[in-house]
């Protein structure tokens, strides 16, 4: 066996975990190893450092010499992590991400006074010299476009909801509606990165990866963090989403989100190729793993371990994914609830149903992406389609989780990356208008384990332009989500590039107490 | 005369002989009279006065701690001074200092009450206490020389004891003014409360008593109650609330816009007239909504419910009962995870939060026999996820030993509910999910005796009353 030049212990495997040095040095060693590879090749993660820090002072420390992928997942499985810091209200979360930026004024942020201001210019004092996007900065006027849709009060809470969301309206008493969410980014990519990773620049781990890293898996046969993309009905306004949004960043790539495809095989190349039996597949994997372990011993690249773990996960997913996606046993009441869309793989409704099934099967974090909310023009043409696709499914998911007793410990989040302007982008007519990106306020909602339901939090001014009460920054929003899952956002950190990195970043963030149950 | 009466002896020993001590007595008497007359001279009329008075007055809460500290030190010095005479010498000085600081704090206190326009029974009591205390200290100061010279043995100790009692009483009155009168008893353990018979009022039934009054109790009566009557407004009873204050009626039934109280609590927090004042936390949106709806619908003292306002009964969630330390079982927990695929995962980093049993990896092969093997860990398991496993009704025999179990998932198992009664001893069970099983209403009937079972899920079972409706169970409280 080729010995790594840094490893002087000839008796043992060159495995940081087994060198007789203090834990801090092991971590440092692993970090150096990674940086060497980062510079030399394309290595990028510090899995071993993660393990060193996580294993450092565990009460239930294992003593097996073999630290393969199986050993690692067992460590997690046996709950050896130092997390959660306190007994959490929610064990898992489902994040319905409305990519593109839903227009809060047309959905949940009711502004009755705007009707009288139709086509009047938005006062300069409200805009306050804010820099706009290149798409509307050149406009000569900023005419106010009141919502095309009427609002009514629903539920015991009497919450105002747009006619576009007749089903969401039925569950308002279960929701925590946040009207004061606000972001710093005005364009899609930085804004969506900020929501998901806490940083506008790509490269940081996203929330799901942090959760997978911090909380570990409840089900060894399915990934801890899964991503579902929804089909597109419309051709325009579909801002792309990419795997950067479910990346594990500098964490081991084991923690990255695993996506299910909307068409064909949910996971590509998961089935055994024709002519290859299951046993042959197993033998092949064993051989590949042996080679990988050898590579790992030679080079000490933590990413090799991640790869072994991923092969093993894929193998286990060969049986768990078909079971997950087999909807034949769903009772009729499911289809009555979710609607006929849910039978078609890849629709948002199907994905919501899938998210519920994943919640039942112990997937820690499921993110469902729905694109198309970027309604720069033709709001009255586009929005009804989007709402028709999502409204019933959101209602169905929350209702389904509730009736099955899962909402007690599942947090459901509905959010986009920013809101949309009160003034019209392009021409304003009584029939139609457009809305540009608006970072200063947008409406989101949560429900389920840990949050105080049946409330509306925060207020915007009468133009739905500025937050006037209880602002919730993206950092606070994310800190609150982590809190519901038993994590102190200041403590879930990972040393990288000389900084204790965390989801909420170095700027102080605070858990929004008013949102908590 | 050789034989003289006791009184004469006292008079001979105690009455001031020299001219200077006589003068001191006269001065003390004059000061005492002045202090007693103070409340009549500086009348607390409930109106705010000069700002400088308030400015100085606000140092009162700081200044009072000096005489408190000194006076508490005094008996210690006197007693220990028996063995270390130097300390007794110091006691005289400390006593003098106590008097000076008492007088100073008293003056600041009067300035505070007068300047800020505070009035009310609590303020008056606190003021009288402060005056009595100051006079007491003054008398101590005069009586001490007799005591230290050995002439009168009891006067000073008795006076000092009385003074200390007055101190405790006055300090408590002051504390009640700043923190509210229920500050000390609010978190008193329930048994102790019963013994001391605090808050034994009959359970409230009207919306006002249940929802509105508690808001004022928690946020307002510190300044608008029996203790202080800021702005002439008291909010501690329905009658005084409806009476209003100096600025007019606090509540106008049916007219939220005219009700000053609602107007003040909904101003922007930076507004001068915003309530609660002095940086105290604003009322919650929900509380404001209740007050508004209550006013709109007639501000009745007796109405039990309000249209449009429905409040979930806040039965407090059973607090987590700590389990023992399971750290020693670590290797066995690990071995089990590898062996049968069932996992025991800590709820949190704190061992006393217990373990969660997950069986999702082994669902098909996990049955009653596997569950029975977990008996060793039984007292540490607070949540058991047995959904979609092969367990049957026989599992209840094992599960009844999970003494700390809070949540039990049996969704889509073969459980029929026969023997559910065996779970009755699980006093901490708050969540039971039987969705997708064959349980019937008859089978779940015994569960009604389980007082802490708040979340019972029966979706897709014969026991579910109306398919599709959410609170379809006899307990109706399935909301999270």
PDB file of N, CA, C and O in Angstrom, chain B residues 51-112:
ATOM      1  N   UNK B  51     -40.205  68.914  35.174  1.00  0.00           N
ATOM      2  CA  UNK B  51     -39.361  67.837  34.648  1.00  0.00           C
ATOM      3  C   UNK B  51     -38.161  67.564  35.549  1.00  0.00           C
ATOM      4  O   UNK B  51     -37.759  66.420  35.727  1.00  0.00           O
ATOM      5  N   UNK B  52     -37.569  68.671  36.105  1.00  0.00           N
ATOM      6  CA  UNK B  52     -36.374  68.447  36.917  1.00  0.00           C
ATOM      7  C   UNK B  52     -36.690  67.589  38.131  1.00  0.00           C
ATOM      8  O   UNK B  52     -35.873  66.812  38.598  1.00  0.00           O
ATOM      9  N   UNK B  53     -37.928  67.695  38.619  1.00  0.00           N
ATOM     10  CA  UNK B  53     -38.317  66.880  39.769  1.00  0.00           C
ATOM     11  C   UNK B  53     -38.322  65.404  39.385  1.00  0.00           C
ATOM     12  O   UNK B  53     -37.847  64.552  40.124  1.00  0.00           O
ATOM     13  N   UNK B  54     -38.859  65.167  38.199  1.00  0.00           N
ATOM     14  CA  UNK B  54     -38.867  63.771  37.732  1.00  0.00           C
ATOM     15  C   UNK B  54     -37.465  63.269  37.478  1.00  0.00           C
ATOM     16  O   UNK B  54     -37.130  62.136  37.784  1.00  0.00           O
ATOM     17  N   UNK B  55     -36.644  64.159  36.887  1.00  0.00           N
ATOM     18  CA  UNK B  55     -35.279  63.757  36.564  1.00  0.00           C
ATOM     19  C   UNK B  55     -34.547  63.298  37.823  1.00  0.00           C
ATOM     20  O   UNK B  55     -33.964  62.217  37.867  1.00  0.00           O
ATOM     21  N   UNK B  56     -34.625  64.176  38.871  1.00  0.00           N
ATOM     22  CA  UNK B  56     -33.966  63.800  40.121  1.00  0.00           C
ATOM     23  C   UNK B  56     -34.673  62.601  40.743  1.00  0.00           C
ATOM     24  O   UNK B  56     -34.039  61.662  41.229  1.00  0.00           O
ATOM     25  N   UNK B  57     -35.991  62.644  40.687  1.00  0.00           N
ATOM     26  CA  UNK B  57     -36.783  61.607  41.331  1.00  0.00           C
ATOM     27  C   UNK B  57     -36.459  60.219  40.805  1.00  0.00           C
ATOM     28  O   UNK B  57     -36.480  59.243  41.557  1.00  0.00           O
ATOM     29  N   UNK B  58     -36.123  60.156  39.544  1.00  0.00           N
ATOM     30  CA  UNK B  58     -35.864  58.830  38.967  1.00  0.00           C
ATOM     31  C   UNK B  58     -34.607  58.175  39.525  1.00  0.00           C
ATOM     32  O   UNK B  58     -34.323  57.016  39.221  1.00  0.00           O
ATOM     33  N   UNK B  59     -33.824  58.955  40.312  1.00  0.00           N
ATOM     34  CA  UNK B  59     -32.686  58.320  40.985  1.00  0.00           C
ATOM     35  C   UNK B  59     -33.125  57.625  42.270  1.00  0.00           C
ATOM     36  O   UNK B  59     -32.326  56.967  42.912  1.00  0.00           O
ATOM     37  N   UNK B  60     -34.405  57.772  42.597  1.00  0.00           N
ATOM     38  CA  UNK B  60     -34.899  57.160  43.831  1.00  0.00           C
ATOM     39  C   UNK B  60     -34.685  55.641  43.868  1.00  0.00           C
ATOM     40  O   UNK B  60     -34.145  55.123  44.843  1.00  0.00           O
ATOM     41  N   UNK B  61     -35.078  54.932  42.798  1.00  0.00           N
ATOM     42  CA  UNK B  61     -34.887  53.472  42.843  1.00  0.00           C
ATOM     43  C   UNK B  61     -33.426  53.086  43.041  1.00  0.00           C
ATOM     44  O   UNK B  61     -33.136  52.028  43.592  1.00  0.00           O
ATOM     45  N   UNK B  62     -32.514  53.973  42.593  1.00  0.00           N
ATOM     46  CA  UNK B  62     -31.091  53.695  42.804  1.00  0.00           C
ATOM     47  C   UNK B  62     -30.722  53.993  44.248  1.00  0.00           C
ATOM     48  O   UNK B  62     -30.084  53.180  44.933  1.00  0.00           O
ATOM     49  N   UNK B  63     -31.165  55.175  44.735  1.00  0.00           N
ATOM     50  CA  UNK B  63     -30.726  55.647  46.046  1.00  0.00           C
ATOM     51  C   UNK B  63     -31.254  54.779  47.179  1.00  0.00           C
ATOM     52  O   UNK B  63     -30.591  54.648  48.200  1.00  0.00           O
ATOM     53  N   UNK B  64     -32.447  54.171  46.995  1.00  0.00           N
ATOM     54  CA  UNK B  64     -33.010  53.413  48.115  1.00  0.00           C
ATOM     55  C   UNK B  64     -32.156  52.230  48.515  1.00  0.00           C
ATOM     56  O   UNK B  64     -32.235  51.780  49.656  1.00  0.00           O
ATOM     57  N   UNK B  65     -31.365  51.753  47.593  1.00  0.00           N
ATOM     58  CA  UNK B  65     -30.615  50.542  47.937  1.00  0.00           C
ATOM     59  C   UNK B  65     -29.508  50.802  48.941  1.00  0.00           C
ATOM     60  O   UNK B  65     -29.056  49.879  49.617  1.00  0.00           O
ATOM     61  N   UNK B  66     -29.088  52.062  49.035  1.00  0.00           N
ATOM     62  CA  UNK B  66     -28.035  52.376  49.991  1.00  0.00           C
ATOM     63  C   UNK B  66     -28.527  52.195  51.434  1.00  0.00           C
ATOM     64  O   UNK B  66     -27.935  51.405  52.181  1.00  0.00           O
ATOM     65  N   UNK B  67     -29.633  52.861  51.866  1.00  0.00           N
ATOM     66  CA  UNK B  67     -30.104  52.610  53.235  1.00  0.00           C
ATOM     67  C   UNK B  67     -30.494  51.160  53.465  1.00  0.00           C
ATOM     68  O   UNK B  67     -30.294  50.642  54.569  1.00  0.00           O
ATOM     69  N   UNK B  68     -31.026  50.503  52.430  1.00  0.00           N
ATOM     70  CA  UNK B  68     -31.390  49.091  52.615  1.00  0.00           C
ATOM     71  C   UNK B  68     -30.157  48.292  53.001  1.00  0.00           C
ATOM     72  O   UNK B  68     -30.134  47.570  53.995  1.00  0.00           O
ATOM     73  N   UNK B  69     -29.106  48.474  52.218  1.00  0.00           N
ATOM     74  CA  UNK B  69     -27.876  47.727  52.467  1.00  0.00           C
ATOM     75  C   UNK B  69     -27.318  48.048  53.847  1.00  0.00           C
ATOM     76  O   UNK B  69     -26.943  47.149  54.618  1.00  0.00           O
ATOM     77  N   UNK B  70     -27.285  49.339  54.172  1.00  0.00           N
ATOM     78  CA  UNK B  70     -26.689  49.750  55.440  1.00  0.00           C
ATOM     79  C   UNK B  70     -27.497  49.233  56.619  1.00  0.00           C
ATOM     80  O   UNK B  70     -26.941  48.745  57.605  1.00  0.00           O
ATOM     81  N   UNK B  71     -28.824  49.317  56.512  1.00  0.00           N
ATOM     82  CA  UNK B  71     -29.658  48.905  57.642  1.00  0.00           C
ATOM     83  C   UNK B  71     -29.608  47.398  57.855  1.00  0.00           C
ATOM     84  O   UNK B  71     -29.716  46.928  58.989  1.00  0.00           O
ATOM     85  N   UNK B  72     -29.480  46.658  56.771  1.00  0.00           N
ATOM     86  CA  UNK B  72     -29.376  45.211  56.923  1.00  0.00           C
ATOM     87  C   UNK B  72     -28.036  44.852  57.557  1.00  0.00           C
ATOM     88  O   UNK B  72     -27.926  43.904  58.334  1.00  0.00           O
ATOM     89  N   UNK B  73     -27.038  45.674  57.256  1.00  0.00           N
ATOM     90  CA  UNK B  73     -25.706  45.434  57.815  1.00  0.00           C
ATOM     91  C   UNK B  73     -25.684  45.707  59.319  1.00  0.00           C
ATOM     92  O   UNK B  73     -24.952  45.047  60.076  1.00  0.00           O
ATOM     93  N   UNK B  74     -26.497  46.645  59.734  1.00  0.00           N
ATOM     94  CA  UNK B  74     -26.443  47.142  61.096  1.00  0.00           C
ATOM     95  C   UNK B  74     -26.572  46.052  62.171  1.00  0.00           C
ATOM     96  O   UNK B  74     -25.690  45.934  63.033  1.00  0.00           O
ATOM     97  N   UNK B  75     -27.652  45.247  62.175  1.00  0.00           N
ATOM     98  CA  UNK B  75     -27.755  44.229  63.229  1.00  0.00           C
ATOM     99  C   UNK B  75     -26.594  43.254  63.190  1.00  0.00           C
ATOM    100  O   UNK B  75     -26.178  42.755  64.240  1.00  0.00           O
ATOM    101  N   UNK B  76     -26.080  43.010  61.985  1.00  0.00           N
ATOM    102  CA  UNK B  76     -24.945  42.090  61.895  1.00  0.00           C
ATOM    103  C   UNK B  76     -23.752  42.676  62.647  1.00  0.00           C
ATOM    104  O   UNK B  76     -23.093  41.999  63.442  1.00  0.00           O
ATOM    105  N   UNK B  77     -23.510  43.954  62.401  1.00  0.00           N
ATOM    106  CA  UNK B  77     -22.389  44.609  63.071  1.00  0.00           C
ATOM    107  C   UNK B  77     -22.583  44.605  64.586  1.00  0.00           C
ATOM    108  O   UNK B  77     -21.647  44.330  65.340  1.00  0.00           O
ATOM    109  N   UNK B  78     -23.836  44.864  64.985  1.00  0.00           N
ATOM    110  CA  UNK B  78     -24.092  44.918  66.423  1.00  0.00           C
ATOM    111  C   UNK B  78     -23.883  43.564  67.081  1.00  0.00           C
ATOM    112  O   UNK B  78     -23.305  43.461  68.158  1.00  0.00           O
ATOM    113  N   UNK B  79     -24.349  42.528  66.425  1.00  0.00           N
ATOM    114  CA  UNK B  79     -24.258  41.196  67.032  1.00  0.00           C
ATOM    115  C   UNK B  79     -22.823  40.701  67.012  1.00  0.00           C
ATOM    116  O   UNK B  79     -22.277  40.280  68.039  1.00  0.00           O
ATOM    117  N   UNK B  80     -22.206  40.794  65.833  1.00  0.00           N
ATOM    118  CA  UNK B  80     -20.820  40.317  65.749  1.00  0.00           C
ATOM    119  C   UNK B  80     -19.912  41.200  66.606  1.00  0.00           C
ATOM    120  O   UNK B  80     -18.883  40.754  67.117  1.00  0.00           O
ATOM    121  N   UNK B  81     -20.342  42.460  66.776  1.00  0.00           N
ATOM    122  CA  UNK B  81     -19.561  43.410  67.576  1.00  0.00           C
ATOM    123  C   UNK B  81     -19.385  42.973  69.022  1.00  0.00           C
ATOM    124  O   UNK B  81     -18.520  43.465  69.740  1.00  0.00           O
ATOM    125  N   UNK B  82     -20.242  42.092  69.460  1.00  0.00           N
ATOM    126  CA  UNK B  82     -20.108  41.537  70.806  1.00  0.00           C
ATOM    127  C   UNK B  82     -18.740  40.885  70.987  1.00  0.00           C
ATOM    128  O   UNK B  82     -18.158  40.915  72.066  1.00  0.00           O
ATOM    129  N   UNK B  83     -18.294  40.287  69.888  1.00  0.00           N
ATOM    130  CA  UNK B  83     -17.008  39.583  69.959  1.00  0.00           C
ATOM    131  C   UNK B  83     -15.870  40.424  69.399  1.00  0.00           C
ATOM    132  O   UNK B  83     -14.720  40.216  69.743  1.00  0.00           O
ATOM    133  N   UNK B  84     -16.223  41.335  68.510  1.00  0.00           N
ATOM    134  CA  UNK B  84     -15.172  42.204  67.944  1.00  0.00           C
ATOM    135  C   UNK B  84     -15.615  43.648  68.122  1.00  0.00           C
ATOM    136  O   UNK B  84     -16.320  44.202  67.292  1.00  0.00           O
ATOM    137  N   UNK B  85     -15.191  44.261  69.235  1.00  0.00           N
ATOM    138  CA  UNK B  85     -15.689  45.591  69.596  1.00  0.00           C
ATOM    139  C   UNK B  85     -15.515  46.637  68.492  1.00  0.00           C
ATOM    140  O   UNK B  85     -16.332  47.543  68.378  1.00  0.00           O
ATOM    141  N   UNK B  86     -14.502  46.488  67.688  1.00  0.00           N
ATOM    142  CA  UNK B  86     -14.276  47.477  66.634  1.00  0.00           C
ATOM    143  C   UNK B  86     -15.497  47.581  65.719  1.00  0.00           C
ATOM    144  O   UNK B  86     -15.851  48.656  65.234  1.00  0.00           O
ATOM    145  N   UNK B  87     -16.151  46.447  65.468  1.00  0.00           N
ATOM    146  CA  UNK B  87     -17.316  46.437  64.582  1.00  0.00           C
ATOM    147  C   UNK B  87     -18.454  47.235  65.203  1.00  0.00           C
ATOM    148  O   UNK B  87     -19.210  47.909  64.526  1.00  0.00           O
ATOM    149  N   UNK B  88     -18.588  47.146  66.504  1.00  0.00           N
ATOM    150  CA  UNK B  88     -19.665  47.875  67.172  1.00  0.00           C
ATOM    151  C   UNK B  88     -19.424  49.390  67.033  1.00  0.00           C
ATOM    152  O   UNK B  88     -20.363  50.152  66.876  1.00  0.00           O
ATOM    153  N   UNK B  89     -18.170  49.745  67.100  1.00  0.00           N
ATOM    154  CA  UNK B  89     -17.851  51.152  66.896  1.00  0.00           C
ATOM    155  C   UNK B  89     -18.292  51.580  65.491  1.00  0.00           C
ATOM    156  O   UNK B  89     -18.880  52.644  65.313  1.00  0.00           O
ATOM    157  N   UNK B  90     -18.001  50.708  64.536  1.00  0.00           N
ATOM    158  CA  UNK B  90     -18.393  51.017  63.153  1.00  0.00           C
ATOM    159  C   UNK B  90     -19.905  51.113  63.039  1.00  0.00           C
ATOM    160  O   UNK B  90     -20.441  51.903  62.256  1.00  0.00           O
ATOM    161  N   UNK B  91     -20.621  50.319  63.849  1.00  0.00           N
ATOM    162  CA  UNK B  91     -22.082  50.292  63.736  1.00  0.00           C
ATOM    163  C   UNK B  91     -22.677  51.670  63.946  1.00  0.00           C
ATOM    164  O   UNK B  91     -23.622  52.063  63.260  1.00  0.00           O
ATOM    165  N   UNK B  92     -22.122  52.411  64.880  1.00  0.00           N
ATOM    166  CA  UNK B  92     -22.624  53.762  65.119  1.00  0.00           C
ATOM    167  C   UNK B  92     -22.525  54.617  63.878  1.00  0.00           C
ATOM    168  O   UNK B  92     -23.460  55.330  63.503  1.00  0.00           O
ATOM    169  N   UNK B  93     -21.394  54.506  63.233  1.00  0.00           N
ATOM    170  CA  UNK B  93     -21.190  55.275  62.007  1.00  0.00           C
ATOM    171  C   UNK B  93     -22.162  54.832  60.912  1.00  0.00           C
ATOM    172  O   UNK B  93     -22.775  55.657  60.223  1.00  0.00           O
ATOM    173  N   UNK B  94     -22.306  53.516  60.793  1.00  0.00           N
ATOM    174  CA  UNK B  94     -23.216  52.982  59.761  1.00  0.00           C
ATOM    175  C   UNK B  94     -24.638  53.456  60.018  1.00  0.00           C
ATOM    176  O   UNK B  94     -25.370  53.813  59.090  1.00  0.00           O
ATOM    177  N   UNK B  95     -25.014  53.517  61.290  1.00  0.00           N
ATOM    178  CA  UNK B  95     -26.361  53.963  61.628  1.00  0.00           C
ATOM    179  C   UNK B  95     -26.564  55.419  61.192  1.00  0.00           C
ATOM    180  O   UNK B  95     -27.583  55.770  60.587  1.00  0.00           O
ATOM    181  N   UNK B  96     -25.557  56.251  61.495  1.00  0.00           N
ATOM    182  CA  UNK B  96     -25.647  57.653  61.082  1.00  0.00           C
ATOM    183  C   UNK B  96     -25.784  57.769  59.572  1.00  0.00           C
ATOM    184  O   UNK B  96     -26.622  58.510  59.035  1.00  0.00           O
ATOM    185  N   UNK B  97     -24.970  56.974  58.901  1.00  0.00           N
ATOM    186  CA  UNK B  97     -24.993  56.994  57.442  1.00  0.00           C
ATOM    187  C   UNK B  97     -26.361  56.517  56.924  1.00  0.00           C
ATOM    188  O   UNK B  97     -26.906  57.060  55.952  1.00  0.00           O
ATOM    189  N   UNK B  98     -26.924  55.501  57.596  1.00  0.00           N
ATOM    190  CA  UNK B  98     -28.239  54.990  57.197  1.00  0.00           C
ATOM    191  C   UNK B  98     -29.270  56.105  57.266  1.00  0.00           C
ATOM    192  O   UNK B  98     -30.090  56.261  56.366  1.00  0.00           O
ATOM    193  N   UNK B  99     -29.195  56.864  58.359  1.00  0.00           N
ATOM    194  CA  UNK B  99     -30.176  57.932  58.521  1.00  0.00           C
ATOM    195  C   UNK B  99     -30.046  58.942  57.375  1.00  0.00           C
ATOM    196  O   UNK B  99     -31.042  59.300  56.733  1.00  0.00           O
ATOM    197  N   UNK B 100     -28.799  59.362  57.105  1.00  0.00           N
ATOM    198  CA  UNK B 100     -28.602  60.348  56.040  1.00  0.00           C
ATOM    199  C   UNK B 100     -29.130  59.813  54.704  1.00  0.00           C
ATOM    200  O   UNK B 100     -29.843  60.508  53.965  1.00  0.00           O
ATOM    201  N   UNK B 101     -28.793  58.552  54.415  1.00  0.00           N
ATOM    202  CA  UNK B 101     -29.200  58.014  53.113  1.00  0.00           C
ATOM    203  C   UNK B 101     -30.709  57.792  53.059  1.00  0.00           C
ATOM    204  O   UNK B 101     -31.342  57.932  52.017  1.00  0.00           O
ATOM    205  N   UNK B 102     -31.316  57.462  54.208  1.00  0.00           N
ATOM    206  CA  UNK B 102     -32.764  57.293  54.279  1.00  0.00           C
ATOM    207  C   UNK B 102     -33.454  58.611  53.921  1.00  0.00           C
ATOM    208  O   UNK B 102     -34.386  58.647  53.118  1.00  0.00           O
ATOM    209  N   UNK B 103     -32.949  59.657  54.564  1.00  0.00           N
ATOM    210  CA  UNK B 103     -33.545  60.964  54.347  1.00  0.00           C
ATOM    211  C   UNK B 103     -33.424  61.361  52.876  1.00  0.00           C
ATOM    212  O   UNK B 103     -34.363  61.860  52.253  1.00  0.00           O
ATOM    213  N   UNK B 104     -32.228  61.106  52.324  1.00  0.00           N
ATOM    214  CA  UNK B 104     -31.962  61.429  50.926  1.00  0.00           C
ATOM    215  C   UNK B 104     -32.913  60.654  49.994  1.00  0.00           C
ATOM    216  O   UNK B 104     -33.560  61.225  49.105  1.00  0.00           O
ATOM    217  N   UNK B 105     -33.013  59.343  50.244  1.00  0.00           N
ATOM    218  CA  UNK B 105     -33.875  58.511  49.389  1.00  0.00           C
ATOM    219  C   UNK B 105     -35.327  58.935  49.509  1.00  0.00           C
ATOM    220  O   UNK B 105     -36.076  58.956  48.532  1.00  0.00           O
ATOM    221  N   UNK B 106     -35.712  59.310  50.729  1.00  0.00           N
ATOM    222  CA  UNK B 106     -37.088  59.748  50.952  1.00  0.00           C
ATOM    223  C   UNK B 106     -37.393  61.001  50.131  1.00  0.00           C
ATOM    224  O   UNK B 106     -38.418  61.086  49.453  1.00  0.00           O
ATOM    225  N   UNK B 107     -36.440  61.939  50.169  1.00  0.00           N
ATOM    226  CA  UNK B 107     -36.649  63.172  49.411  1.00  0.00           C
ATOM    227  C   UNK B 107     -36.773  62.868  47.912  1.00  0.00           C
ATOM    228  O   UNK B 107     -37.660  63.387  47.227  1.00  0.00           O
ATOM    229  N   UNK B 108     -35.891  62.006  47.408  1.00  0.00           N
ATOM    230  CA  UNK B 108     -35.957  61.650  45.985  1.00  0.00           C
ATOM    231  C   UNK B 108     -37.281  60.975  45.658  1.00  0.00           C
ATOM    232  O   UNK B 108     -37.881  61.205  44.611  1.00  0.00           O
ATOM    233  N   UNK B 109     -37.721  60.136  46.591  1.00  0.00           N
ATOM    234  CA  UNK B 109     -38.971  59.412  46.366  1.00  0.00           C
ATOM    235  C   UNK B 109     -40.149  60.371  46.263  1.00  0.00           C
ATOM    236  O   UNK B 109     -41.007  60.229  45.380  1.00  0.00           O
ATOM    237  N   UNK B 110     -40.160  61.340  47.157  1.00  0.00           N
ATOM    238  CA  UNK B 110     -41.245  62.316  47.115  1.00  0.00           C
ATOM    239  C   UNK B 110     -41.186  63.100  45.805  1.00  0.00           C
ATOM    240  O   UNK B 110     -42.200  63.329  45.145  1.00  0.00           O
ATOM    241  N   UNK B 111     -39.967  63.469  45.419  1.00  0.00           N
ATOM    242  CA  UNK B 111     -39.799  64.173  44.141  1.00  0.00           C
ATOM    243  C   UNK B 111     -40.336  63.337  42.983  1.00  0.00           C
ATOM    244  O   UNK B 111     -41.018  63.843  42.085  1.00  0.00           O
ATOM    245  N   UNK B 112     -40.020  62.062  43.018  1.00  0.00           N
ATOM    246  CA  UNK B 112     -40.445  61.169  41.919  1.00  0.00           C
ATOM    247  C   UNK B 112     -41.969  61.109  41.839  1.00  0.00           C
ATOM    248  O   UNK B 112     -42.562  61.295  40.777  1.00  0.00           O
TER     249      UNK B 112
END
